[in-house]
Amino acid sequence: VSACVNGGNLMQPYVVKEVLNSEGKSISKTEPVVVRQVISEETSKTVCSMLEQVVGDKVEGTGKNAAVPGYRIGGKTGTSTNTTIESTTGEKKYIVSFIGVAPIDDPKIAILTLLDCPDSTTAFVSGGRMAAPVVGEMMADILPYLGFEPDYSNEETKIIDRAVPNI
């Protein structure tokens, strides 16, 4: 997914970006390494546009529950049958998922949430209804933490919370 939204580059994975000593000085740092180009930059832009439509407010996308006011988020929902449980017990159970990427115009974060056998008695089982809100809540915390400022649309400014002055 990251290669599909970052311009088409497959990156070498790593876990630790930097190690600091007790004084806060860097003792080792991992730099990103491009393994190879897997899709064209043009195709990557098209994929980003499509993923944004899944979450965006201009279209009723299946991932609209991952939307966060002020941020451009893209994503894809998923719902599948857990065939192992179905074949052994005959009971229909599901795996629902949502992959979210943001900010969609220059993605820096990707989050995948999978819910295995979610409770189907409280909500309609789907990635958009169950997994997308989880990713949206995480994005709402992570994006400001990473320093991304919200850019509210005119519609969003009408519905966002406002601070009341202390008078």
CSV table of N, CA and C in Angstrom, one decimal:
chain,number,residue,atom,x,y,z
A,1,VAL,N,0.8,-1.2,0.0
A,1,VAL,CA,0.0,0.0,0.0
A,1,VAL,C,0.9,1.2,0.0
A,2,SER,N,1.9,1.2,0.8
A,2,SER,CA,2.8,2.4,0.9
A,2,SER,C,3.4,2.7,-0.5
A,3,ALA,N,3.8,1.7,-1.2
A,3,ALA,CA,4.4,1.9,-2.5
A,3,ALA,C,3.4,2.5,-3.5
A,4,CYS,N,2.1,2.1,-3.3
A,4,CYS,CA,1.1,2.6,-4.2
A,4,CYS,C,0.8,4.0,-4.0
A,5,VAL,N,1.1,4.6,-2.8
A,5,VAL,CA,0.7,6.0,-2.6
A,5,VAL,C,2.0,6.9,-2.4
A,6,ASN,N,3.2,6.4,-2.4
A,6,ASN,CA,4.3,7.2,-2.2
A,6,ASN,C,5.0,7.6,-3.5
A,7,GLY,N,4.4,7.4,-4.6
A,7,GLY,CA,5.0,7.7,-5.9
A,7,GLY,C,5.5,6.4,-6.6
A,8,GLY,N,5.2,5.3,-6.0
A,8,GLY,CA,5.5,4.0,-6.7
A,8,GLY,C,6.8,3.3,-6.2
A,9,ASN,N,7.4,3.8,-5.1
A,9,ASN,CA,8.7,3.2,-4.7
A,9,ASN,C,8.4,2.2,-3.6
A,10,LEU,N,9.0,1.0,-3.8
A,10,LEU,CA,9.0,-0.1,-2.8
A,10,LEU,C,10.2,0.2,-1.9
A,11,MET,N,9.9,0.4,-0.6
A,11,MET,CA,11.0,0.8,0.3
A,11,MET,C,11.4,-0.4,1.2
A,12,GLN,N,12.7,-0.4,1.5
A,12,GLN,CA,13.2,-1.4,2.4
A,12,GLN,C,12.7,-1.2,3.8
A,13,PRO,N,12.0,-2.2,4.4
A,13,PRO,CA,11.4,-1.9,5.7
A,13,PRO,C,12.5,-1.9,6.8
A,14,TYR,N,12.2,-1.1,7.8
A,14,TYR,CA,13.0,-1.1,9.0
A,14,TYR,C,12.1,-0.7,10.2
A,15,VAL,N,12.6,-1.0,11.4
A,15,VAL,CA,11.8,-0.9,12.6
A,15,VAL,C,12.2,0.4,13.4
A,16,VAL,N,13.5,0.6,13.6
A,16,VAL,CA,14.0,1.7,14.4
A,16,VAL,C,14.6,2.8,13.5
A,17,LYS,N,14.0,4.0,13.6
A,17,LYS,CA,14.5,5.1,12.8
A,17,LYS,C,15.8,5.7,13.4
A,18,GLU,N,15.8,5.8,14.7
A,18,GLU,CA,17.0,6.4,15.3
A,18,GLU,C,17.1,6.0,16.7
A,19,VAL,N,18.4,5.9,17.2
A,19,VAL,CA,18.7,5.5,18.6
A,19,VAL,C,19.4,6.7,19.2
A,20,LEU,N,18.9,7.1,20.4
A,20,LEU,CA,19.5,8.3,21.1
A,20,LEU,C,20.1,7.8,22.4
A,21,ASN,N,21.2,8.4,22.8
A,21,ASN,CA,21.9,8.1,24.1
A,21,ASN,C,21.1,8.9,25.2
A,22,SER,N,21.6,8.7,26.4
A,22,SER,CA,20.9,9.3,27.5
A,22,SER,C,21.0,10.9,27.5
A,23,GLU,N,21.9,11.4,26.7
A,23,GLU,CA,22.0,12.9,26.6
A,23,GLU,C,21.1,13.4,25.4
A,24,GLY,N,20.5,12.5,24.7
A,24,GLY,CA,19.7,12.9,23.6
A,24,GLY,C,20.4,13.0,22.2
A,25,LYS,N,21.7,12.5,22.2
A,25,LYS,CA,22.4,12.6,21.0
A,25,LYS,C,22.2,11.3,20.2
A,26,SER,N,22.2,11.4,18.9
A,26,SER,CA,22.0,10.3,18.0
A,26,SER,C,23.2,9.4,18.0
A,27,ILE,N,23.0,8.1,18.2
A,27,ILE,CA,24.1,7.2,18.1
A,27,ILE,C,24.0,6.3,16.9
A,28,SER,N,22.8,6.2,16.3
A,28,SER,CA,22.6,5.5,15.0
A,28,SER,C,21.3,6.0,14.4
A,29,LYS,N,21.3,6.0,13.1
A,29,LYS,CA,20.2,6.5,12.4
A,29,LYS,C,20.0,5.7,11.1
A,30,THR,N,18.7,5.2,10.8
A,30,THR,CA,18.4,4.5,9.6
A,30,THR,C,17.8,5.4,8.6
A,31,GLU,N,18.4,5.4,7.4
A,31,GLU,CA,17.9,6.2,6.3
A,31,GLU,C,17.0,5.3,5.4
A,32,PRO,N,15.9,5.9,4.9
A,32,PRO,CA,15.1,5.1,4.0
A,32,PRO,C,15.9,4.7,2.7
A,33,VAL,N,15.6,3.5,2.3
A,33,VAL,CA,16.3,2.9,1.1
A,33,VAL,C,15.2,2.4,0.1
A,34,VAL,N,15.3,3.0,-1.1
A,34,VAL,CA,14.4,2.5,-2.2
A,34,VAL,C,14.9,1.2,-2.8
A,35,VAL,N,14.0,0.2,-2.8
A,35,VAL,CA,14.4,-1.1,-3.3
A,35,VAL,C,14.2,-1.1,-4.8
A,36,ARG,N,13.1,-0.6,-5.3
A,36,ARG,CA,12.8,-0.4,-6.7
A,36,ARG,C,11.5,0.3,-7.0
A,37,GLN,N,11.3,0.8,-8.2
A,37,GLN,CA,10.1,1.4,-8.6
A,37,GLN,C,9.1,0.3,-9.0
A,38,VAL,N,7.9,0.2,-8.4
A,38,VAL,CA,7.0,-0.9,-8.7
A,38,VAL,C,5.8,-0.4,-9.5
A,39,ILE,N,5.4,0.8,-9.4
A,39,ILE,CA,4.4,1.4,-10.3
A,39,ILE,C,4.9,2.8,-10.7
A,40,SER,N,4.3,3.4,-11.7
A,40,SER,CA,4.7,4.7,-12.1
A,40,SER,C,4.2,5.8,-11.2
A,41,GLU,N,4.8,6.9,-11.2
A,41,GLU,CA,4.3,8.0,-10.3
A,41,GLU,C,2.9,8.4,-10.7
A,42,GLU,N,2.6,8.4,-12.0
A,42,GLU,CA,1.3,8.8,-12.5
A,42,GLU,C,0.2,7.8,-11.9
A,43,THR,N,0.5,6.5,-11.9
A,43,THR,CA,-0.4,5.5,-11.4
A,43,THR,C,-0.6,5.7,-9.9
A,44,SER,N,0.5,6.0,-9.2
A,44,SER,CA,0.4,6.3,-7.8
A,44,SER,C,-0.5,7.5,-7.5
A,45,LYS,N,-0.4,8.5,-8.3
A,45,LYS,CA,-1.3,9.7,-8.1
A,45,LYS,C,-2.8,9.3,-8.3
A,46,THR,N,-3.0,8.4,-9.3
A,46,THR,CA,-4.4,7.9,-9.6
A,46,THR,C,-4.9,7.1,-8.4
A,47,VAL,N,-4.1,6.3,-7.9
A,47,VAL,CA,-4.5,5.4,-6.7
A,47,VAL,C,-4.8,6.3,-5.5
A,48,CYS,N,-4.0,7.4,-5.3
A,48,CYS,CA,-4.2,8.3,-4.2
A,48,CYS,C,-5.6,9.0,-4.3
A,49,SER,N,-5.9,9.4,-5.5
A,49,SER,CA,-7.2,10.0,-5.8
A,49,SER,C,-8.3,9.1,-5.6
A,50,MET,N,-8.2,7.8,-6.0
A,50,MET,CA,-9.2,6.8,-5.8
A,50,MET,C,-9.4,6.6,-4.3
A,51,LEU,N,-8.3,6.4,-3.5
A,51,LEU,CA,-8.4,6.2,-2.1
A,51,LEU,C,-9.0,7.3,-1.3
A,52,GLU,N,-8.8,8.6,-1.8
A,52,GLU,CA,-9.4,9.7,-1.1
A,52,GLU,C,-10.9,9.7,-1.4
A,53,GLN,N,-11.3,9.3,-2.5
A,53,GLN,CA,-12.8,9.2,-2.8
A,53,GLN,C,-13.5,8.2,-1.8
A,54,VAL,N,-12.8,7.2,-1.4
A,54,VAL,CA,-13.4,6.2,-0.5
A,54,VAL,C,-13.7,6.9,0.9
A,55,VAL,N,-12.9,7.9,1.3
A,55,VAL,CA,-13.0,8.5,2.6
A,55,VAL,C,-13.7,9.9,2.5
A,56,GLY,N,-13.4,10.5,1.4
A,56,GLY,CA,-13.8,11.9,1.2
A,56,GLY,C,-15.3,12.2,1.4
A,57,ASP,N,-15.6,13.5,1.7
A,57,ASP,CA,-17.0,13.9,1.9
A,57,ASP,C,-17.7,14.3,0.6
A,58,LYS,N,-17.0,14.4,-0.5
A,58,LYS,CA,-17.7,14.8,-1.7
A,58,LYS,C,-18.4,13.6,-2.3
A,59,VAL,N,-18.0,12.4,-2.0
A,59,VAL,CA,-18.7,11.2,-2.4
A,59,VAL,C,-19.0,10.3,-1.2
A,60,GLU,N,-20.1,9.6,-1.3
A,60,GLU,CA,-20.5,8.7,-0.2
A,60,GLU,C,-19.7,7.4,-0.2
A,61,GLY,N,-18.4,7.5,0.1
A,61,GLY,CA,-17.5,6.3,0.1
A,61,GLY,C,-17.8,5.4,1.3
A,62,THR,N,-17.3,4.2,1.1
A,62,THR,CA,-17.5,3.2,2.1
A,62,THR,C,-16.6,3.4,3.4
A,63,GLY,N,-15.6,4.3,3.2
A,63,GLY,CA,-14.7,4.6,4.3
A,63,GLY,C,-14.9,5.9,4.9
A,64,LYS,N,-16.1,6.5,4.7
A,64,LYS,CA,-16.3,7.9,5.2
A,64,LYS,C,-16.2,8.0,6.7
A,65,ASN,N,-16.3,6.8,7.4
A,65,ASN,CA,-16.2,6.8,8.9
A,65,ASN,C,-14.8,7.0,9.4
A,66,ALA,N,-13.8,7.0,8.4
A,66,ALA,CA,-12.4,7.3,8.8
A,66,ALA,C,-12.1,8.8,8.6
A,67,ALA,N,-13.0,9.6,8.1
A,67,ALA,CA,-12.7,11.0,7.8
A,67,ALA,C,-12.4,11.7,9.1
A,68,VAL,N,-11.5,12.7,9.0
A,68,VAL,CA,-11.1,13.5,10.2
A,68,VAL,C,-11.2,14.9,9.6
A,69,PRO,N,-12.0,15.8,10.2
A,69,PRO,CA,-12.1,17.2,9.7
A,69,PRO,C,-10.8,17.9,9.7
A,70,GLY,N,-10.5,18.5,8.5
A,70,GLY,CA,-9.2,19.2,8.4
A,70,GLY,C,-8.1,18.5,7.7
A,71,TYR,N,-8.3,17.2,7.5
A,71,TYR,CA,-7.2,16.3,7.0
A,71,TYR,C,-7.7,15.5,5.8
A,72,ARG,N,-6.9,15.4,4.8
A,72,ARG,CA,-7.2,14.6,3.6
A,72,ARG,C,-6.6,13.2,3.8
A,73,ILE,N,-7.6,12.3,4.0
A,73,ILE,CA,-7.3,10.9,4.3
A,73,ILE,C,-7.8,10.0,3.1
A,74,GLY,N,-7.0,9.0,2.8
A,74,GLY,CA,-7.5,8.0,1.8
A,74,GLY,C,-7.6,6.7,2.4
A,75,GLY,N,-8.3,5.7,1.8
A,75,GLY,CA,-8.3,4.4,2.4
A,75,GLY,C,-9.1,3.4,1.6
A,76,LYS,N,-9.2,2.2,2.1
A,76,LYS,CA,-9.9,1.1,1.4
A,76,LYS,C,-10.5,0.2,2.5
A,77,THR,N,-11.7,-0.1,2.3
A,77,THR,CA,-12.4,-1.0,3.3
A,77,THR,C,-12.3,-2.4,2.8
A,78,GLY,N,-12.5,-3.4,3.7
A,78,GLY,CA,-12.5,-4.8,3.3
A,78,GLY,C,-13.4,-5.6,4.2
A,79,THR,N,-14.1,-6.5,3.7
A,79,THR,CA,-14.9,-7.5,4.4
A,79,THR,C,-14.8,-8.8,3.8
A,80,SER,N,-14.4,-9.8,4.5
A,80,SER,CA,-14.2,-11.1,4.0
A,80,SER,C,-14.8,-12.2,5.0
A,81,THR,N,-15.1,-13.3,4.4
A,81,THR,CA,-15.6,-14.4,5.2
A,81,THR,C,-14.4,-15.2,5.8
A,82,ASN,N,-14.4,-15.6,7.0
A,82,ASN,CA,-13.4,-16.4,7.6
A,82,ASN,C,-13.7,-17.9,7.2
A,83,THR,N,-13.1,-18.3,6.1
A,83,THR,CA,-13.5,-19.6,5.6
A,83,THR,C,-13.0,-20.8,6.5
A,84,THR,N,-12.0,-20.6,7.3
A,84,THR,CA,-11.6,-21.7,8.2
A,84,THR,C,-12.7,-22.0,9.2
A,85,ILE,N,-13.3,-21.0,9.8
A,85,ILE,CA,-14.4,-21.2,10.8
A,85,ILE,C,-15.6,-21.7,10.0
A,86,GLU,N,-15.9,-21.2,8.9
A,86,GLU,CA,-17.1,-21.6,8.1
A,86,GLU,C,-17.0,-23.1,7.7
A,87,SER,N,-15.8,-23.5,7.3
A,87,SER,CA,-15.6,-24.9,6.8
A,87,SER,C,-15.6,-25.9,7.9
A,88,THR,N,-15.2,-25.5,9.1
A,88,THR,CA,-15.1,-26.4,10.2
A,88,THR,C,-16.4,-26.4,11.1
A,89,THR,N,-17.1,-25.3,11.2
A,89,THR,CA,-18.2,-25.2,12.1
A,89,THR,C,-19.5,-24.9,11.3
A,90,GLY,N,-19.4,-24.4,10.1
A,90,GLY,CA,-20.6,-24.0,9.3
A,90,GLY,C,-21.1,-22.6,9.7
A,91,GLU,N,-20.5,-22.0,10.7
A,91,GLU,CA,-20.9,-20.7,11.2
A,91,GLU,C,-20.2,-19.6,10.3
A,92,LYS,N,-21.0,-18.6,9.9
A,92,LYS,CA,-20.4,-17.5,9.1
A,92,LYS,C,-19.8,-16.5,10.0
A,93,LYS,N,-18.5,-16.3,9.9
A,93,LYS,CA,-17.8,-15.3,10.7
A,93,LYS,C,-17.0,-14.5,9.7
A,94,TYR,N,-16.7,-13.2,10.1
A,94,TYR,CA,-16.1,-12.3,9.1
A,94,TYR,C,-14.8,-11.7,9.6
A,95,ILE,N,-14.0,-11.2,8.7
A,95,ILE,CA,-12.8,-10.4,9.0
A,95,ILE,C,-13.1,-9.1,8.3
A,96,VAL,N,-13.1,-8.0,9.1
A,96,VAL,CA,-13.3,-6.7,8.4
A,96,VAL,C,-12.0,-5.9,8.6
A,97,SER,N,-11.8,-5.0,7.6
A,97,SER,CA,-10.5,-4.3,7.6
A,97,SER,C,-10.7,-2.9,7.0
A,98,PHE,N,-9.7,-2.1,7.3
A,98,PHE,CA,-9.6,-0.7,6.7
A,98,PHE,C,-8.1,-0.4,6.7
A,99,ILE,N,-7.6,0.1,5.6
A,99,ILE,CA,-6.3,0.6,5.5
A,99,ILE,C,-6.4,2.1,5.2
A,100,GLY,N,-5.8,3.0,6.0
A,100,GLY,CA,-5.9,4.4,5.8
A,100,GLY,C,-4.5,5.0,5.6
A,101,VAL,N,-4.4,6.0,4.7
A,101,VAL,CA,-3.2,6.7,4.5
A,101,VAL,C,-3.4,8.2,4.5
A,102,ALA,N,-2.4,8.9,5.1
A,102,ALA,CA,-2.6,10.3,5.2
A,102,ALA,C,-1.2,11.0,5.4
A,103,PRO,N,-1.1,12.3,5.1
A,103,PRO,CA,-2.1,13.1,4.3
A,103,PRO,C,-2.0,12.6,2.9
A,104,ILE,N,-3.2,12.5,2.2
A,104,ILE,CA,-3.2,11.8,0.9
A,104,ILE,C,-2.5,12.5,-0.2
A,105,ASP,N,-2.3,13.8,0.0
A,105,ASP,CA,-1.5,14.5,-1.0
A,105,ASP,C,0.0,14.3,-0.9
A,106,ASP,N,0.5,13.8,0.2
A,106,ASP,CA,1.9,13.5,0.4
A,106,ASP,C,1.9,12.5,1.6
A,107,PRO,N,1.5,11.2,1.4
A,107,PRO,CA,1.4,10.3,2.5
A,107,PRO,C,2.6,10.1,3.3
A,108,LYS,N,2.4,10.1,4.6
A,108,LYS,CA,3.5,9.9,5.6
A,108,LYS,C,3.2,8.7,6.5
A,109,ILE,N,1.9,8.4,6.6
A,109,ILE,CA,1.5,7.3,7.5
A,109,ILE,C,0.5,6.4,6.9
A,110,ALA,N,0.6,5.1,7.2
A,110,ALA,CA,-0.4,4.1,6.7
A,110,ALA,C,-0.8,3.3,7.9
A,111,ILE,N,-2.0,3.1,8.1
A,111,ILE,CA,-2.5,2.3,9.3
A,111,ILE,C,-3.5,1.2,8.7
A,112,LEU,N,-3.2,0.0,9.1
A,112,LEU,CA,-4.1,-1.1,8.7
A,112,LEU,C,-4.7,-1.7,10.0
A,113,THR,N,-6.0,-1.8,10.0
A,113,THR,CA,-6.8,-2.3,11.1
A,113,THR,C,-7.6,-3.5,10.6
A,114,LEU,N,-7.4,-4.7,11.2
A,114,LEU,CA,-8.1,-5.9,10.9
A,114,LEU,C,-8.9,-6.3,12.2
A,115,LEU,N,-10.2,-6.6,12.0
A,115,LEU,CA,-11.0,-7.1,13.1
A,115,LEU,C,-11.4,-8.5,12.8
A,116,ASP,N,-10.9,-9.5,13.5
A,116,ASP,CA,-11.3,-10.8,13.2
A,116,ASP,C,-12.5,-11.3,14.1
A,117,CYS,N,-13.5,-11.7,13.4
A,117,CYS,CA,-14.8,-12.1,14.0
A,117,CYS,C,-15.4,-11.1,14.9
A,118,PRO,N,-15.6,-9.9,14.4
A,118,PRO,CA,-16.3,-8.8,15.2
A,118,PRO,C,-17.7,-9.2,15.6
A,119,ASP,N,-18.2,-8.6,16.6
A,119,ASP,CA,-19.5,-8.9,17.1
A,119,ASP,C,-20.6,-8.4,16.1
A,120,SER,N,-21.3,-9.3,15.5
A,120,SER,CA,-22.3,-9.0,14.5
A,120,SER,C,-23.7,-8.7,15.1
A,121,THR,N,-23.8,-8.7,16.4
A,121,THR,CA,-25.1,-8.5,17.0
A,121,THR,C,-25.3,-7.0,17.2
A,122,THR,N,-24.3,-6.2,17.3
A,122,THR,CA,-24.4,-4.7,17.6
A,122,THR,C,-24.3,-3.8,16.4
A,123,ALA,N,-23.8,-4.3,15.3
A,123,ALA,CA,-23.6,-3.5,14.1
A,123,ALA,C,-23.6,-4.3,12.8
A,124,PHE,N,-23.9,-3.7,11.7
A,124,PHE,CA,-23.8,-4.4,10.4
A,124,PHE,C,-22.3,-4.7,10.2
A,125,VAL,N,-21.9,-5.9,9.9
A,125,VAL,CA,-20.5,-6.3,9.8
A,125,VAL,C,-19.9,-5.7,8.4
A,126,SER,N,-19.0,-4.8,8.5
A,126,SER,CA,-18.3,-4.2,7.4
A,126,SER,C,-17.1,-3.5,7.8
A,127,GLY,N,-16.1,-3.4,6.9
A,127,GLY,CA,-14.9,-2.7,7.2
A,127,GLY,C,-15.2,-1.2,7.4
A,128,GLY,N,-16.1,-0.7,6.6
A,128,GLY,CA,-16.4,0.8,6.7
A,128,GLY,C,-17.1,1.1,8.0
A,129,ARG,N,-17.9,0.3,8.5
A,129,ARG,CA,-18.6,0.6,9.8
A,129,ARG,C,-17.9,0.2,11.0
A,130,MET,N,-17.0,-0.8,10.9
A,130,MET,CA,-16.3,-1.2,12.1
A,130,MET,C,-14.8,-0.9,12.2
A,131,ALA,N,-14.1,-1.0,11.1
A,131,ALA,CA,-12.6,-0.8,11.2
A,131,ALA,C,-12.3,0.6,10.8
A,132,ALA,N,-13.0,1.3,9.9
A,132,ALA,CA,-12.7,2.6,9.4
A,132,ALA,C,-12.7,3.6,10.6
A,133,PRO,N,-13.7,3.6,11.5
A,133,PRO,CA,-13.7,4.5,12.6
A,133,PRO,C,-12.5,4.4,13.5
A,134,VAL,N,-12.0,3.2,13.7
A,134,VAL,CA,-10.8,3.0,14.5
A,134,VAL,C,-9.6,3.7,13.9
A,135,VAL,N,-9.4,3.6,12.6
A,135,VAL,CA,-8.3,4.2,11.9
A,135,VAL,C,-8.5,5.8,11.9
A,136,GLY,N,-9.8,6.2,11.8
A,136,GLY,CA,-10.0,7.7,11.8
A,136,GLY,C,-9.7,8.2,13.2
A,137,GLU,N,-10.0,7.5,14.3
A,137,GLU,CA,-9.6,8.0,15.6
A,137,GLU,C,-8.1,8.0,15.8
A,138,MET,N,-7.4,7.0,15.2
A,138,MET,CA,-6.0,7.0,15.4
A,138,MET,C,-5.4,8.2,14.6
A,139,MET,N,-5.9,8.4,13.4
A,139,MET,CA,-5.4,9.5,12.5
A,139,MET,C,-5.6,10.9,13.2
A,140,ALA,N,-6.8,11.0,13.9
A,140,ALA,CA,-7.1,12.3,14.6
A,140,ALA,C,-6.0,12.6,15.7
A,141,ASP,N,-5.5,11.6,16.3
A,141,ASP,CA,-4.4,11.8,17.3
A,141,ASP,C,-3.0,11.9,16.7
A,142,ILE,N,-2.7,11.0,15.7
A,142,ILE,CA,-1.4,10.9,15.1
A,142,ILE,C,-1.0,12.1,14.3
A,143,LEU,N,-1.9,12.6,13.4
A,143,LEU,CA,-1.5,13.6,12.4
A,143,LEU,C,-1.1,14.9,13.2
A,144,PRO,N,-1.9,15.4,14.2
A,144,PRO,CA,-1.4,16.6,14.9
A,144,PRO,C,-0.1,16.3,15.6
A,145,TYR,N,0.0,15.1,16.2
A,145,TYR,CA,1.3,14.8,16.9
A,145,TYR,C,2.5,14.9,16.0
A,146,LEU,N,2.3,14.5,14.7
A,146,LEU,CA,3.4,14.5,13.7
A,146,LEU,C,3.6,15.9,13.2
A,147,GLY,N,2.8,16.9,13.6
A,147,GLY,CA,2.9,18.3,13.1
A,147,GLY,C,2.1,18.7,11.9
A,148,PHE,N,1.2,17.9,11.5
A,148,PHE,CA,0.3,18.2,10.4
A,148,PHE,C,-0.8,19.1,10.9
A,149,GLU,N,-0.9,20.3,10.4
A,149,GLU,CA,-2.0,21.2,10.8
A,149,GLU,C,-3.2,20.9,10.0
A,150,PRO,N,-4.4,21.0,10.6
A,150,PRO,CA,-5.7,20.8,9.9
A,150,PRO,C,-5.9,22.0,8.9
A,151,ASP,N,-6.5,21.7,7.8
A,151,ASP,CA,-6.9,22.7,6.8
A,151,ASP,C,-8.4,22.5,6.6
A,152,TYR,N,-9.3,23.2,7.3
A,152,TYR,CA,-10.7,23.0,7.3
A,152,TYR,C,-11.4,23.5,6.0
A,153,SER,N,-12.3,22.8,5.4
A,153,SER,CA,-13.1,23.3,4.3
A,153,SER,C,-14.2,24.2,4.9
A,154,ASN,N,-14.9,24.9,4.0
A,154,ASN,CA,-16.0,25.7,4.5
A,154,ASN,C,-17.0,24.9,5.2
A,155,GLU,N,-17.3,23.7,4.7
A,155,GLU,CA,-18.3,22.9,5.3
A,155,GLU,C,-17.9,22.4,6.7
A,156,GLU,N,-16.6,22.1,6.8
A,156,GLU,CA,-16.0,21.6,8.1
A,156,GLU,C,-16.0,22.6,9.1
A,157,THR,N,-15.8,23.9,8.8
A,157,THR,CA,-15.8,25.0,9.8
A,157,THR,C,-17.1,25.2,10.4
A,158,LYS,N,-18.2,24.8,9.7
A,158,LYS,CA,-19.6,24.9,10.2
A,158,LYS,C,-19.9,23.9,11.3
A,159,ILE,N,-19.1,22.8,11.3
A,159,ILE,CA,-19.5,21.7,12.2
A,159,ILE,C,-18.4,21.4,13.3
A,160,ILE,N,-17.2,22.0,13.2
A,160,ILE,CA,-16.2,21.6,14.1
A,160,ILE,C,-16.4,22.3,15.5
A,161,ASP,N,-15.9,21.8,16.5
A,161,ASP,CA,-16.0,22.4,17.8
A,161,ASP,C,-15.2,23.7,17.9
A,162,ARG,N,-15.7,24.6,18.7
A,162,ARG,CA,-15.0,25.9,18.8
A,162,ARG,C,-14.7,26.1,20.3
A,163,ALA,N,-13.6,26.7,20.6
A,163,ALA,CA,-13.2,27.0,22.0
A,163,ALA,C,-14.1,28.3,22.4
A,164,VAL,N,-14.6,28.2,23.6
A,164,VAL,CA,-15.3,29.3,24.1
A,164,VAL,C,-14.4,30.1,25.0
A,165,PRO,N,-14.3,31.5,24.8
A,165,PRO,CA,-13.4,32.3,25.6
A,165,PRO,C,-13.8,32.3,27.0
A,166,ASN,N,-12.8,32.4,27.9
A,166,ASN,CA,-13.1,32.5,29.4
A,166,ASN,C,-13.4,34.0,29.7
A,167,ILE,N,-14.6,34.3,29.9
A,167,ILE,CA,-15.0,35.7,30.1
A,167,ILE,C,-15.7,35.9,31.5
